[in-house]
Amino acid sequence: MPSQKDCVFNAIRFLDSKKYELFAVVVLNDHVHMIINPMDALPKIMHSIKSFSAHQINKISDRKGKVWQDENYDRVIRDEGEFLEKLGYIANNPMKANLSREHGDYKWLYIQGWIDTDNM
């Protein structure tokens, strides 16, 4: 049975190159970090991710109801230095949260051109 993290991770990966270019994502126990270059309005993107994953999570959990909080926090990355800083933050998040020992050990971490646990 797929986990709730799988539902979220797969929804985000599925929309890559459809609604945004996905540079990085990490799905943690209670939140998600991602770096995208949007091709659509951010509220529409977030609605797509949250709506699809919530439906899937409720389905596998045999429940109904709200899965996501209404808010999300976004920021514009203004230069390469900030991009690399955020990329490093995402890459190291599973280790900081004691969810894995190495980048490649964490199933719900993807960094374009570097870490792709789907292809390991």
JSON list of N, CA and C in Angstrom, two decimals, residues 8 16 28 30-31 60 79 85 103 118 120:
[
{"chain": "A", "resi": 8, "resn": "VAL", "atom": "N", "xyz": [2.07, 12.29, -2.06]},
{"chain": "A", "resi": 8, "resn": "VAL", "atom": "CA", "xyz": [2.50, 13.68, -2.23]},
{"chain": "A", "resi": 8, "resn": "VAL", "atom": "C", "xyz": [3.68, 13.76, -3.19]},
{"chain": "A", "resi": 16, "resn": "ASP", "atom": "N", "xyz": [5.74, 17.81, -12.90]},
{"chain": "A", "resi": 16, "resn": "ASP", "atom": "CA", "xyz": [7.00, 18.34, -13.44]},
{"chain": "A", "resi": 16, "resn": "ASP", "atom": "C", "xyz": [6.91, 18.36, -14.97]},
{"chain": "A", "resi": 28, "resn": "LEU", "atom": "N", "xyz": [8.61, 15.56, 3.84]},
{"chain": "A", "resi": 28, "resn": "LEU", "atom": "CA", "xyz": [8.92, 15.16, 5.22]},
{"chain": "A", "resi": 28, "resn": "LEU", "atom": "C", "xyz": [7.65, 14.65, 5.89]},
{"chain": "A", "resi": 30, "resn": "ASP", "atom": "N", "xyz": [5.59, 16.06, 8.01]},
{"chain": "A", "resi": 30, "resn": "ASP", "atom": "CA", "xyz": [4.45, 16.97, 8.15]},
{"chain": "A", "resi": 30, "resn": "ASP", "atom": "C", "xyz": [4.54, 18.21, 7.27]},
{"chain": "A", "resi": 31, "resn": "HIS", "atom": "N", "xyz": [5.47, 18.24, 6.33]},
{"chain": "A", "resi": 31, "resn": "HIS", "atom": "CA", "xyz": [5.55, 19.35, 5.39]},
{"chain": "A", "resi": 31, "resn": "HIS", "atom": "C", "xyz": [6.42, 18.99, 4.19]},
{"chain": "A", "resi": 60, "resn": "ILE", "atom": "N", "xyz": [-6.39, 5.89, 0.19]},
{"chain": "A", "resi": 60, "resn": "ILE", "atom": "CA", "xyz": [-5.60, 4.80, 0.77]},
{"chain": "A", "resi": 60, "resn": "ILE", "atom": "C", "xyz": [-5.81, 4.67, 2.28]},
{"chain": "A", "resi": 79, "resn": "ASP", "atom": "N", "xyz": [18.85, 34.87, -6.87]},
{"chain": "A", "resi": 79, "resn": "ASP", "atom": "CA", "xyz": [20.14, 34.71, -7.53]},
{"chain": "A", "resi": 79, "resn": "ASP", "atom": "C", "xyz": [20.66, 33.30, -7.32]},
{"chain": "A", "resi": 85, "resn": "GLU", "atom": "N", "xyz": [21.79, 27.78, -1.89]},
{"chain": "A", "resi": 85, "resn": "GLU", "atom": "CA", "xyz": [21.50, 27.69, -0.44]},
{"chain": "A", "resi": 85, "resn": "GLU", "atom": "C", "xyz": [20.22, 26.90, -0.20]},
{"chain": "A", "resi": 103, "resn": "HIS", "atom": "N", "xyz": [21.83, 11.20, 1.53]},
{"chain": "A", "resi": 103, "resn": "HIS", "atom": "CA", "xyz": [20.86, 11.72, 0.58]},
{"chain": "A", "resi": 103, "resn": "HIS", "atom": "C", "xyz": [20.11, 10.62, -0.16]},
{"chain": "A", "resi": 118, "resn": "ASP", "atom": "N", "xyz": [14.06, 7.59, -7.60]},
{"chain": "A", "resi": 118, "resn": "ASP", "atom": "CA", "xyz": [13.26, 6.73, -8.49]},
{"chain": "A", "resi": 118, "resn": "ASP", "atom": "C", "xyz": [14.16, 5.92, -9.42]},
{"chain": "A", "resi": 120, "resn": "MET", "atom": "N", "xyz": [17.34, 4.86, -8.75]},
{"chain": "A", "resi": 120, "resn": "MET", "atom": "CA", "xyz": [18.46, 4.23, -8.06]},
{"chain": "A", "resi": 120, "resn": "MET", "atom": "C", "xyz": [18.24, 2.73, -7.97]}
]
